[in-house]
């Protein structure tokens, strides 16, 4: 793919860059995006019907088992060249902020130093009663694990539909969107708020918008540069062109 020279130059000279990623960035690591059809056992459920507080109240075991299955896939997945390219960008741009809607932790696994996780992380759990966060827990053979402090049911430490996003992360994300020269929206369908509004907010504050996505999204007509294709191919090429760095 021919990369716009204007974008390559803008990236090379940029002092402040903010990036928002979505499930498309992990697609080349073998993880399904949210709006892909789900496979196997879970094909009969829609994520929107499992990822809610109401679903957990109704049937905690069903929701726990779905997340346990997804956690297993996440733990087997490896970062792909898109994750590595973003980690490389972080080293070369003075003020670089990476915001993700993904809960898989693959940006950190690729070496990205600081990641704003808007929707939490599936590798952690927290108590549904006292909110204690844990990264290790005892799994009973056929039940939902319980909190060691208060015996409440443990749940994944992720944001469910209808829940508010963590305040500090949200504020940091809008702050970084407000003060950047280039804002990248990568592998996200841009339909879930408030993450979807970050790009428009950045644009209103003077940033140029770069979208990298396999297909057009509602953001595409507003983007200054819309690159259609795979993030794992476009991002390494862009980093190589801008910084003469090879991404493996
Ligand atoms: P989606 O599944 O909605 O969108 C993934 C996007 O990635 C789509 O626009 C695809 O075209 C694009 N895509 C797929 N493969 C790609 C690739 N290899 N390279 C580039 N783009 C690719 O995922 P998100 O936008 O992340 O929220 O979804 C946002 C939120 O909605 C999720 O965090 C989750 C979900 O419901 C919560 O759970 C709160």
PDB file of C-alpha atoms and ligand atoms in Angstrom:
ATOM      1  CA  UNK A   1       0.000   0.000   0.000  1.00  0.00           C
ATOM      2  CA  UNK A   2       1.179   3.511  -0.889  1.00  0.00           C
ATOM      3  CA  UNK A   3       1.363   5.555   2.322  1.00  0.00           C
ATOM      4  CA  UNK A   4       0.547   9.278   2.028  1.00  0.00           C
ATOM      5  CA  UNK A   5       3.858  11.169   2.208  1.00  0.00           C
ATOM      6  CA  UNK A   6       2.144  13.966   4.108  1.00  0.00           C
ATOM      7  CA  UNK A   7       1.197  11.502   6.851  1.00  0.00           C
ATOM      8  CA  UNK A   8       4.661   9.936   6.988  1.00  0.00           C
ATOM      9  CA  UNK A   9       6.208  13.398   7.412  1.00  0.00           C
ATOM     10  CA  UNK A  10       3.630  14.479   9.968  1.00  0.00           C
ATOM     11  CA  UNK A  11       4.320  11.367  12.045  1.00  0.00           C
ATOM     12  CA  UNK A  12       8.077  11.833  11.824  1.00  0.00           C
ATOM     13  CA  UNK A  13       7.825  15.395  13.135  1.00  0.00           C
ATOM     14  CA  UNK A  14       5.000  14.914  15.621  1.00  0.00           C
ATOM     15  CA  UNK A  15       5.626  15.755  19.257  1.00  0.00           C
ATOM     16  CA  UNK A  16       2.255  14.598  20.596  1.00  0.00           C
ATOM     17  CA  UNK A  17       0.427  11.564  19.249  1.00  0.00           C
ATOM     18  CA  UNK A  18      -2.597   9.810  20.737  1.00  0.00           C
ATOM     19  CA  UNK A  19      -3.794   6.398  19.590  1.00  0.00           C
ATOM     20  CA  UNK A  20      -7.098   4.633  20.252  1.00  0.00           C
ATOM     21  CA  UNK A  21      -7.238   0.923  19.458  1.00  0.00           C
ATOM     22  CA  UNK A  22     -10.079  -1.574  19.258  1.00  0.00           C
ATOM     23  CA  UNK A  23     -10.594  -5.263  18.702  1.00  0.00           C
ATOM     24  CA  UNK A  24      -9.339  -5.076  15.086  1.00  0.00           C
ATOM     25  CA  UNK A  25      -5.779  -4.603  16.381  1.00  0.00           C
ATOM     26  CA  UNK A  26      -5.916  -8.044  18.013  1.00  0.00           C
ATOM     27  CA  UNK A  27      -7.670  -9.742  15.088  1.00  0.00           C
ATOM     28  CA  UNK A  28      -4.325 -10.768  13.564  1.00  0.00           C
ATOM     29  CA  UNK A  29      -3.418 -12.373  16.905  1.00  0.00           C
ATOM     30  CA  UNK A  30      -6.329 -14.736  16.331  1.00  0.00           C
ATOM     31  CA  UNK A  31      -8.797 -13.025  18.676  1.00  0.00           C
ATOM     32  CA  UNK A  32     -12.262 -12.438  17.316  1.00  0.00           C
ATOM     33  CA  UNK A  33     -13.595  -8.912  17.223  1.00  0.00           C
ATOM     34  CA  UNK A  34     -16.779  -8.139  19.094  1.00  0.00           C
ATOM     35  CA  UNK A  35     -18.923  -7.826  16.046  1.00  0.00           C
ATOM     36  CA  UNK A  36     -17.584 -10.963  14.345  1.00  0.00           C
ATOM     37  CA  UNK A  37     -19.719 -14.071  14.607  1.00  0.00           C
ATOM     38  CA  UNK A  38     -18.695 -15.990  17.732  1.00  0.00           C
ATOM     39  CA  UNK A  39     -17.533 -19.540  17.289  1.00  0.00           C
ATOM     40  CA  UNK A  40     -18.270 -22.970  18.771  1.00  0.00           C
ATOM     41  CA  UNK A  41     -20.144 -23.369  21.984  1.00  0.00           C
ATOM     42  CA  UNK A  42     -20.880 -19.692  22.357  1.00  0.00           C
ATOM     43  CA  UNK A  43     -22.249 -19.025  18.882  1.00  0.00           C
ATOM     44  CA  UNK A  44     -25.831 -19.045  20.190  1.00  0.00           C
ATOM     45  CA  UNK A  45     -25.164 -16.035  22.455  1.00  0.00           C
ATOM     46  CA  UNK A  46     -24.617 -12.410  21.520  1.00  0.00           C
ATOM     47  CA  UNK A  47     -21.793 -10.693  23.453  1.00  0.00           C
ATOM     48  CA  UNK A  48     -24.250  -7.881  24.233  1.00  0.00           C
ATOM     49  CA  UNK A  49     -26.410 -10.426  26.109  1.00  0.00           C
ATOM     50  CA  UNK A  50     -23.538 -11.804  28.217  1.00  0.00           C
ATOM     51  CA  UNK A  51     -21.479  -8.705  28.941  1.00  0.00           C
ATOM     52  CA  UNK A  52     -23.984  -6.998  31.237  1.00  0.00           C
ATOM     53  CA  UNK A  53     -24.516  -6.736  35.017  1.00  0.00           C
ATOM     54  CA  UNK A  54     -28.045  -8.095  34.480  1.00  0.00           C
ATOM     55  CA  UNK A  55     -26.716 -11.215  32.738  1.00  0.00           C
ATOM     56  CA  UNK A  56     -24.311 -11.806  35.640  1.00  0.00           C
ATOM     57  CA  UNK A  57     -27.132 -11.359  38.165  1.00  0.00           C
ATOM     58  CA  UNK A  58     -29.375 -13.746  36.231  1.00  0.00           C
ATOM     59  CA  UNK A  59     -26.783 -16.422  35.606  1.00  0.00           C
ATOM     60  CA  UNK A  60     -23.316 -15.744  37.073  1.00  0.00           C
ATOM     61  CA  UNK A  61     -21.998 -19.174  36.061  1.00  0.00           C
ATOM     62  CA  UNK A  62     -22.870 -18.655  32.387  1.00  0.00           C
ATOM     63  CA  UNK A  63     -21.174 -15.257  32.271  1.00  0.00           C
ATOM     64  CA  UNK A  64     -18.149 -16.513  34.264  1.00  0.00           C
ATOM     65  CA  UNK A  65     -17.739 -19.489  31.912  1.00  0.00           C
ATOM     66  CA  UNK A  66     -17.889 -17.260  28.815  1.00  0.00           C
ATOM     67  CA  UNK A  67     -15.165 -15.023  30.224  1.00  0.00           C
ATOM     68  CA  UNK A  68     -13.092 -18.056  31.320  1.00  0.00           C
ATOM     69  CA  UNK A  69     -13.255 -19.301  27.724  1.00  0.00           C
ATOM     70  CA  UNK A  70     -12.301 -15.885  26.347  1.00  0.00           C
ATOM     71  CA  UNK A  71      -9.519 -15.525  28.963  1.00  0.00           C
ATOM     72  CA  UNK A  72      -8.046 -18.816  27.843  1.00  0.00           C
ATOM     73  CA  UNK A  73      -7.963 -17.594  24.209  1.00  0.00           C
ATOM     74  CA  UNK A  74      -6.402 -14.289  25.302  1.00  0.00           C
ATOM     75  CA  UNK A  75      -3.705 -16.050  27.348  1.00  0.00           C
ATOM     76  CA  UNK A  76      -2.785 -18.208  24.349  1.00  0.00           C
ATOM     77  CA  UNK A  77      -2.635 -15.219  21.957  1.00  0.00           C
ATOM     78  CA  UNK A  78       0.596 -13.433  21.100  1.00  0.00           C
ATOM     79  CA  UNK A  79       1.008  -9.771  20.111  1.00  0.00           C
ATOM     80  CA  UNK A  80       1.133  -9.158  16.346  1.00  0.00           C
ATOM     81  CA  UNK A  81       3.094  -6.577  14.286  1.00  0.00           C
ATOM     82  CA  UNK A  82       0.424  -3.908  14.949  1.00  0.00           C
ATOM     83  CA  UNK A  83       1.069  -4.151  18.708  1.00  0.00           C
ATOM     84  CA  UNK A  84       4.847  -4.092  18.164  1.00  0.00           C
ATOM     85  CA  UNK A  85       4.643  -1.097  15.809  1.00  0.00           C
ATOM     86  CA  UNK A  86       2.746   0.895  18.434  1.00  0.00           C
ATOM     87  CA  UNK A  87       5.318  -0.047  21.091  1.00  0.00           C
ATOM     88  CA  UNK A  88       8.031   1.186  18.687  1.00  0.00           C
ATOM     89  CA  UNK A  89       6.182   4.463  18.072  1.00  0.00           C
ATOM     90  CA  UNK A  90       6.030   5.078  21.834  1.00  0.00           C
ATOM     91  CA  UNK A  91       9.843   5.103  21.927  1.00  0.00           C
ATOM     92  CA  UNK A  92      10.157   7.686  19.169  1.00  0.00           C
ATOM     93  CA  UNK A  93       7.466  10.239  19.927  1.00  0.00           C
ATOM     94  CA  UNK A  94       8.040  12.580  22.875  1.00  0.00           C
ATOM     95  CA  UNK A  95       4.435  12.529  24.124  1.00  0.00           C
ATOM     96  CA  UNK A  96       2.736   9.337  23.041  1.00  0.00           C
ATOM     97  CA  UNK A  97      -0.501   8.088  24.585  1.00  0.00           C
ATOM     98  CA  UNK A  98      -1.995   4.707  23.859  1.00  0.00           C
ATOM     99  CA  UNK A  99      -5.649   4.207  24.741  1.00  0.00           C
ATOM    100  CA  UNK A 100      -7.305   0.850  24.184  1.00  0.00           C
ATOM    101  CA  UNK A 101     -10.790  -0.566  24.358  1.00  0.00           C
ATOM    102  CA  UNK A 102      -9.282  -4.052  24.344  1.00  0.00           C
ATOM    103  CA  UNK A 103      -9.240  -6.121  27.501  1.00  0.00           C
ATOM    104  CA  UNK A 104      -6.597  -8.600  26.297  1.00  0.00           C
ATOM    105  CA  UNK A 105      -3.389  -6.965  27.598  1.00  0.00           C
ATOM    106  CA  UNK A 106      -1.581  -7.567  24.269  1.00  0.00           C
ATOM    107  CA  UNK A 107      -0.267  -3.992  24.014  1.00  0.00           C
ATOM    108  CA  UNK A 108       1.552  -4.468  27.332  1.00  0.00           C
ATOM    109  CA  UNK A 109       2.787  -7.892  26.166  1.00  0.00           C
ATOM    110  CA  UNK A 110       4.311  -6.167  23.109  1.00  0.00           C
ATOM    111  CA  UNK A 111       6.186  -3.735  25.339  1.00  0.00           C
ATOM    112  CA  UNK A 112       3.964  -0.644  25.311  1.00  0.00           C
ATOM    113  CA  UNK A 113       4.982   1.085  28.524  1.00  0.00           C
ATOM    114  CA  UNK A 114       1.753   2.828  29.525  1.00  0.00           C
ATOM    115  CA  UNK A 115      -1.676   1.831  28.277  1.00  0.00           C
ATOM    116  CA  UNK A 116      -4.935   3.501  29.211  1.00  0.00           C
ATOM    117  CA  UNK A 117      -7.388   0.629  29.448  1.00  0.00           C
ATOM    118  CA  UNK A 118     -10.858   2.083  29.002  1.00  0.00           C
ATOM    119  CA  UNK A 119     -12.704  -1.219  29.322  1.00  0.00           C
ATOM    120  CA  UNK A 120     -10.575  -2.996  31.942  1.00  0.00           C
ATOM    121  CA  UNK A 121      -8.582  -6.202  31.564  1.00  0.00           C
ATOM    122  CA  UNK A 122      -9.903  -9.741  31.308  1.00  0.00           C
ATOM    123  CA  UNK A 123      -6.780 -11.130  33.007  1.00  0.00           C
ATOM    124  CA  UNK A 124      -7.919  -9.584  36.296  1.00  0.00           C
ATOM    125  CA  UNK A 125     -11.066 -10.177  38.331  1.00  0.00           C
ATOM    126  CA  UNK A 126     -12.764  -8.128  40.987  1.00  0.00           C
ATOM    127  CA  UNK A 127     -15.292  -8.804  43.715  1.00  0.00           C
ATOM    128  CA  UNK A 128     -18.832  -7.935  42.652  1.00  0.00           C
ATOM    129  CA  UNK A 129     -19.550  -6.862  46.256  1.00  0.00           C
ATOM    130  CA  UNK A 130     -16.467  -5.186  47.799  1.00  0.00           C
ATOM    131  CA  UNK A 131     -14.697  -4.342  44.487  1.00  0.00           C
ATOM    132  CA  UNK A 132     -11.326  -5.810  45.557  1.00  0.00           C
ATOM    133  CA  UNK A 133      -9.225  -6.447  42.421  1.00  0.00           C
ATOM    134  CA  UNK A 134      -7.280  -9.720  42.110  1.00  0.00           C
ATOM    135  CA  UNK A 135      -4.988 -11.171  39.480  1.00  0.00           C
ATOM    136  CA  UNK A 136      -5.043 -14.671  41.021  1.00  0.00           C
ATOM    137  CA  UNK A 137      -7.911 -16.631  42.477  1.00  0.00           C
ATOM    138  CA  UNK A 138      -8.988 -20.169  43.410  1.00  0.00           C
ATOM    139  CA  UNK A 139     -11.266 -21.722  40.816  1.00  0.00           C
ATOM    140  CA  UNK A 140     -13.754 -24.199  42.351  1.00  0.00           C
ATOM    141  CA  UNK A 141     -14.426 -27.121  39.966  1.00  0.00           C
ATOM    142  CA  UNK A 142     -17.961 -26.196  39.026  1.00  0.00           C
ATOM    143  CA  UNK A 143     -18.825 -22.804  40.436  1.00  0.00           C
ATOM    144  CA  UNK A 144     -18.022 -19.108  40.282  1.00  0.00           C
ATOM    145  CA  UNK A 145     -15.024 -18.245  42.512  1.00  0.00           C
ATOM    146  CA  UNK A 146     -15.620 -16.108  45.580  1.00  0.00           C
ATOM    147  CA  UNK A 147     -13.834 -13.152  47.135  1.00  0.00           C
ATOM    148  CA  UNK A 148     -11.294 -14.147  49.821  1.00  0.00           C
ATOM    149  CA  UNK A 149     -12.246 -11.059  51.877  1.00  0.00           C
ATOM    150  CA  UNK A 150     -16.046 -10.902  51.774  1.00  0.00           C
ATOM    151  CA  UNK A 151     -17.135 -14.103  49.983  1.00  0.00           C
ATOM    152  CA  UNK A 152     -18.888 -12.103  47.240  1.00  0.00           C
ATOM    153  CA  UNK A 153     -18.930 -13.519  43.720  1.00  0.00           C
ATOM    154  CA  UNK A 154     -15.869 -12.656  41.628  1.00  0.00           C
ATOM    155  CA  UNK A 155     -16.419 -11.154  38.168  1.00  0.00           C
ATOM    156  CA  UNK A 156     -14.047 -10.137  35.373  1.00  0.00           C
ATOM    157  CA  UNK A 157     -12.466  -6.696  35.900  1.00  0.00           C
ATOM    158  CA  UNK A 158     -13.954  -5.355  32.674  1.00  0.00           C
ATOM    159  CA  UNK A 159     -16.561  -2.743  31.830  1.00  0.00           C
ATOM    160  CA  UNK A 160     -19.913  -4.227  30.904  1.00  0.00           C
ATOM    161  CA  UNK A 161     -22.623  -2.658  28.768  1.00  0.00           C
ATOM    162  CA  UNK A 162     -24.540  -0.169  30.881  1.00  0.00           C
ATOM    163  CA  UNK A 163     -21.622   0.392  33.285  1.00  0.00           C
ATOM    164  CA  UNK A 164     -19.583   3.561  33.560  1.00  0.00           C
ATOM    165  CA  UNK A 165     -15.955   3.638  32.490  1.00  0.00           C
ATOM    166  CA  UNK A 166     -13.171   4.089  35.062  1.00  0.00           C
ATOM    167  CA  UNK A 167     -13.065   7.838  35.735  1.00  0.00           C
ATOM    168  CA  UNK A 168      -9.285   8.355  35.863  1.00  0.00           C
ATOM    169  CA  UNK A 169      -8.743   6.465  32.579  1.00  0.00           C
ATOM    170  CA  UNK A 170     -11.536   8.350  30.861  1.00  0.00           C
ATOM    171  CA  UNK A 171     -10.173  11.728  31.959  1.00  0.00           C
ATOM    172  CA  UNK A 172      -6.638  10.788  30.862  1.00  0.00           C
ATOM    173  CA  UNK A 173      -7.981   9.677  27.469  1.00  0.00           C
ATOM    174  CA  UNK A 174      -9.857  12.927  26.804  1.00  0.00           C
ATOM    175  CA  UNK A 175      -6.885  14.960  28.028  1.00  0.00           C
ATOM    176  CA  UNK A 176      -4.584  13.133  25.578  1.00  0.00           C
ATOM    177  CA  UNK A 177      -7.113  13.574  22.759  1.00  0.00           C
ATOM    178  CA  UNK A 178      -7.335  17.287  23.488  1.00  0.00           C
ATOM    179  CA  UNK A 179      -3.588  17.894  23.363  1.00  0.00           C
ATOM    180  CA  UNK A 180      -2.340  15.847  20.401  1.00  0.00           C
ATOM    181  CA  UNK A 181      -1.333  16.776  16.871  1.00  0.00           C
ATOM    182  CA  UNK A 182      -2.195  13.395  15.377  1.00  0.00           C
ATOM    183  CA  UNK A 183      -4.950  11.107  16.610  1.00  0.00           C
ATOM    184  CA  UNK A 184      -5.016   7.515  15.335  1.00  0.00           C
ATOM    185  CA  UNK A 185      -8.182   5.405  15.461  1.00  0.00           C
ATOM    186  CA  UNK A 186      -7.148   1.831  14.733  1.00  0.00           C
ATOM    187  CA  UNK A 187      -9.242  -1.320  14.383  1.00  0.00           C
ATOM    188  CA  UNK A 188     -12.327   0.043  16.054  1.00  0.00           C
ATOM    189  CA  UNK A 189     -15.824   0.196  14.598  1.00  0.00           C
ATOM    190  CA  UNK A 190     -16.333   3.469  16.457  1.00  0.00           C
ATOM    191  CA  UNK A 191     -19.836   2.705  17.593  1.00  0.00           C
ATOM    192  CA  UNK A 192     -19.392   2.272  21.356  1.00  0.00           C
ATOM    193  CA  UNK A 193     -19.419   5.467  23.417  1.00  0.00           C
ATOM    194  CA  UNK A 194     -17.671   7.277  24.971  1.00  0.00           C
ATOM    195  CA  UNK A 195     -14.535   5.890  23.248  1.00  0.00           C
ATOM    196  CA  UNK A 196     -16.042   6.625  19.831  1.00  0.00           C
ATOM    197  CA  UNK A 197     -16.225  10.353  20.544  1.00  0.00           C
ATOM    198  CA  UNK A 198     -12.480  10.706  21.307  1.00  0.00           C
ATOM    199  CA  UNK A 199     -11.510  11.155  17.646  1.00  0.00           C
ATOM    200  CA  UNK A 200     -14.083  13.915  17.075  1.00  0.00           C
ATOM    201  CA  UNK A 201     -13.009  15.604  20.310  1.00  0.00           C
ATOM    202  CA  UNK A 202      -9.364  15.493  19.166  1.00  0.00           C
ATOM    203  CA  UNK A 203     -10.332  16.946  15.780  1.00  0.00           C
ATOM    204  CA  UNK A 204     -12.278  19.791  17.410  1.00  0.00           C
ATOM    205  CA  UNK A 205      -9.098  20.631  19.321  1.00  0.00           C
ATOM    206  CA  UNK A 206      -6.960  20.786  16.212  1.00  0.00           C
ATOM    207  CA  UNK A 207      -5.620  17.230  15.750  1.00  0.00           C
ATOM    208  CA  UNK A 208      -5.455  15.548  12.379  1.00  0.00           C
ATOM    209  CA  UNK A 209      -7.261  12.210  12.355  1.00  0.00           C
ATOM    210  CA  UNK A 210      -5.760   9.018  10.974  1.00  0.00           C
ATOM    211  CA  UNK A 211      -7.951   5.963  10.682  1.00  0.00           C
ATOM    212  CA  UNK A 212      -6.601   2.471  10.037  1.00  0.00           C
ATOM    213  CA  UNK A 213      -9.342  -0.098   9.585  1.00  0.00           C
ATOM    214  CA  UNK A 214     -10.170  -3.113   7.465  1.00  0.00           C
ATOM    215  CA  UNK A 215     -13.398  -1.411   6.358  1.00  0.00           C
ATOM    216  CA  UNK A 216     -15.035   2.012   6.381  1.00  0.00           C
ATOM    217  CA  UNK A 217     -16.583   3.176   9.672  1.00  0.00           C
ATOM    218  CA  UNK A 218     -18.714   6.173  10.690  1.00  0.00           C
ATOM    219  CA  UNK A 219     -15.411   8.029  11.316  1.00  0.00           C
ATOM    220  CA  UNK A 220     -14.018   7.469   7.805  1.00  0.00           C
ATOM    221  CA  UNK A 221     -15.610  10.546   6.135  1.00  0.00           C
ATOM    222  CA  UNK A 222     -14.177  12.769   8.883  1.00  0.00           C
ATOM    223  CA  UNK A 223     -10.648  11.329   8.851  1.00  0.00           C
ATOM    224  CA  UNK A 224      -7.794  13.384   7.361  1.00  0.00           C
ATOM    225  CA  UNK A 225      -6.125  10.114   6.380  1.00  0.00           C
ATOM    226  CA  UNK A 226      -8.185   6.920   6.072  1.00  0.00           C
ATOM    227  CA  UNK A 227      -6.010   3.871   5.430  1.00  0.00           C
ATOM    228  CA  UNK A 228      -8.024   0.788   4.611  1.00  0.00           C
ATOM    229  CA  UNK A 229      -6.396  -2.570   5.332  1.00  0.00           C
ATOM    230  CA  UNK A 230      -4.869  -4.652   8.087  1.00  0.00           C
ATOM    231  CA  UNK A 231      -3.376  -2.853  11.064  1.00  0.00           C
ATOM    232  CA  UNK A 232      -0.638  -5.514  11.262  1.00  0.00           C
ATOM    233  CA  UNK A 233       0.539  -4.543   7.786  1.00  0.00           C
ATOM    234  CA  UNK A 234      -0.108  -0.795   7.658  1.00  0.00           C
ATOM    235  CA  UNK A 235       1.322   0.176  11.072  1.00  0.00           C
ATOM    236  CA  UNK A 236       4.756  -1.490  10.635  1.00  0.00           C
ATOM    237  CA  UNK A 237       5.021   0.060   7.159  1.00  0.00           C
ATOM    238  CA  UNK A 238       4.164   3.479   8.551  1.00  0.00           C
ATOM    239  CA  UNK A 239       6.668   3.218  11.414  1.00  0.00           C
ATOM    240  CA  UNK A 240       9.318   1.993   8.992  1.00  0.00           C
ATOM    241  CA  UNK A 241       8.698   4.903   6.611  1.00  0.00           C
ATOM    242  CA  UNK A 242       8.576   7.555   9.319  1.00  0.00           C
ATOM    243  CA  UNK A 243      11.429   6.373  11.537  1.00  0.00           C
ATOM    244  CA  UNK A 244      13.393   3.983   9.316  1.00  0.00           C
ATOM    245  CA  UNK A 245      12.722   1.336  11.987  1.00  0.00           C
ATOM    246  CA  UNK A 246      12.141  -2.310  11.211  1.00  0.00           C
ATOM    247  CA  UNK A 247       9.260  -3.984  13.078  1.00  0.00           C
ATOM    248  CA  UNK A 248       9.452  -7.740  13.462  1.00  0.00           C
TER     249      UNK A 248
HETATM  250  P1  LIG B   1     -15.520  -4.099  16.907  1.00  0.00           P
HETATM  251  O1  LIG B   1     -15.599  -5.575  16.832  1.00  0.00           O
HETATM  252  O2  LIG B   1     -16.789  -3.334  17.014  1.00  0.00           O
HETATM  253  O3  LIG B   1     -14.773  -3.524  15.630  1.00  0.00           O
HETATM  254  C1  LIG B   1     -13.570  -4.037  15.179  1.00  0.00           C
HETATM  255  C2  LIG B   1     -13.144  -3.212  13.991  1.00  0.00           C
HETATM  256  O4  LIG B   1     -11.877  -3.672  13.571  1.00  0.00           O
HETATM  257  C3  LIG B   1     -14.069  -3.309  12.775  1.00  0.00           C
HETATM  258  O5  LIG B   1     -14.338  -1.994  12.300  1.00  0.00           O
HETATM  259  C4  LIG B   1     -13.253  -4.089  11.747  1.00  0.00           C
HETATM  260  O6  LIG B   1     -13.461  -3.635  10.417  1.00  0.00           O
HETATM  261  C5  LIG B   1     -11.846  -3.757  12.173  1.00  0.00           C
HETATM  262  N1  LIG B   1     -10.848  -4.789  11.848  1.00  0.00           N
HETATM  263  C6  LIG B   1     -10.968  -6.131  11.879  1.00  0.00           C
HETATM  264  N2  LIG B   1      -9.803  -6.735  11.607  1.00  0.00           N
HETATM  265  C7  LIG B   1      -8.893  -5.735  11.406  1.00  0.00           C
HETATM  266  C8  LIG B   1      -7.498  -5.697  11.097  1.00  0.00           C
HETATM  267  N3  LIG B   1      -6.770  -6.811  10.948  1.00  0.00           N
HETATM  268  N4  LIG B   1      -6.907  -4.487  10.955  1.00  0.00           N
HETATM  269  C9  LIG B   1      -7.626  -3.339  11.102  1.00  0.00           C
HETATM  270  N5  LIG B   1      -8.937  -3.309  11.395  1.00  0.00           N
HETATM  271  C10 LIG B   1      -9.561  -4.484  11.550  1.00  0.00           C
HETATM  272  O7  LIG B   1     -14.534  -3.758  18.120  1.00  0.00           O
HETATM  273  P2  LIG B   1     -14.350  -2.421  18.931  1.00  0.00           P
HETATM  274  O8  LIG B   1     -14.537  -1.226  18.093  1.00  0.00           O
HETATM  275  O9  LIG B   1     -13.095  -2.576  19.707  1.00  0.00           O
HETATM  276  O10 LIG B   1     -16.891  -2.889  24.698  1.00  0.00           O
HETATM  277  O11 LIG B   1     -15.547  -2.515  19.940  1.00  0.00           O
HETATM  278  C11 LIG B   1     -15.676  -1.518  20.884  1.00  0.00           C
HETATM  279  C12 LIG B   1     -16.256  -2.052  22.141  1.00  0.00           C
HETATM  280  O12 LIG B   1     -17.491  -2.650  21.856  1.00  0.00           O
HETATM  281  C13 LIG B   1     -15.473  -3.175  22.799  1.00  0.00           C
HETATM  282  O13 LIG B   1     -14.424  -2.728  23.620  1.00  0.00           O
HETATM  283  C14 LIG B   1     -16.523  -3.799  23.631  1.00  0.00           C
HETATM  284  C15 LIG B   1     -17.579  -3.893  22.568  1.00  0.00           C
HETATM  285  O14 LIG B   1     -18.809  -4.087  22.846  1.00  0.00           O
HETATM  286  C16 LIG B   1     -17.198  -3.378  25.911  1.00  0.00           C
HETATM  287  O15 LIG B   1     -17.149  -4.552  26.186  1.00  0.00           O
HETATM  288  C17 LIG B   1     -17.595  -2.322  26.884  1.00  0.00           C
END
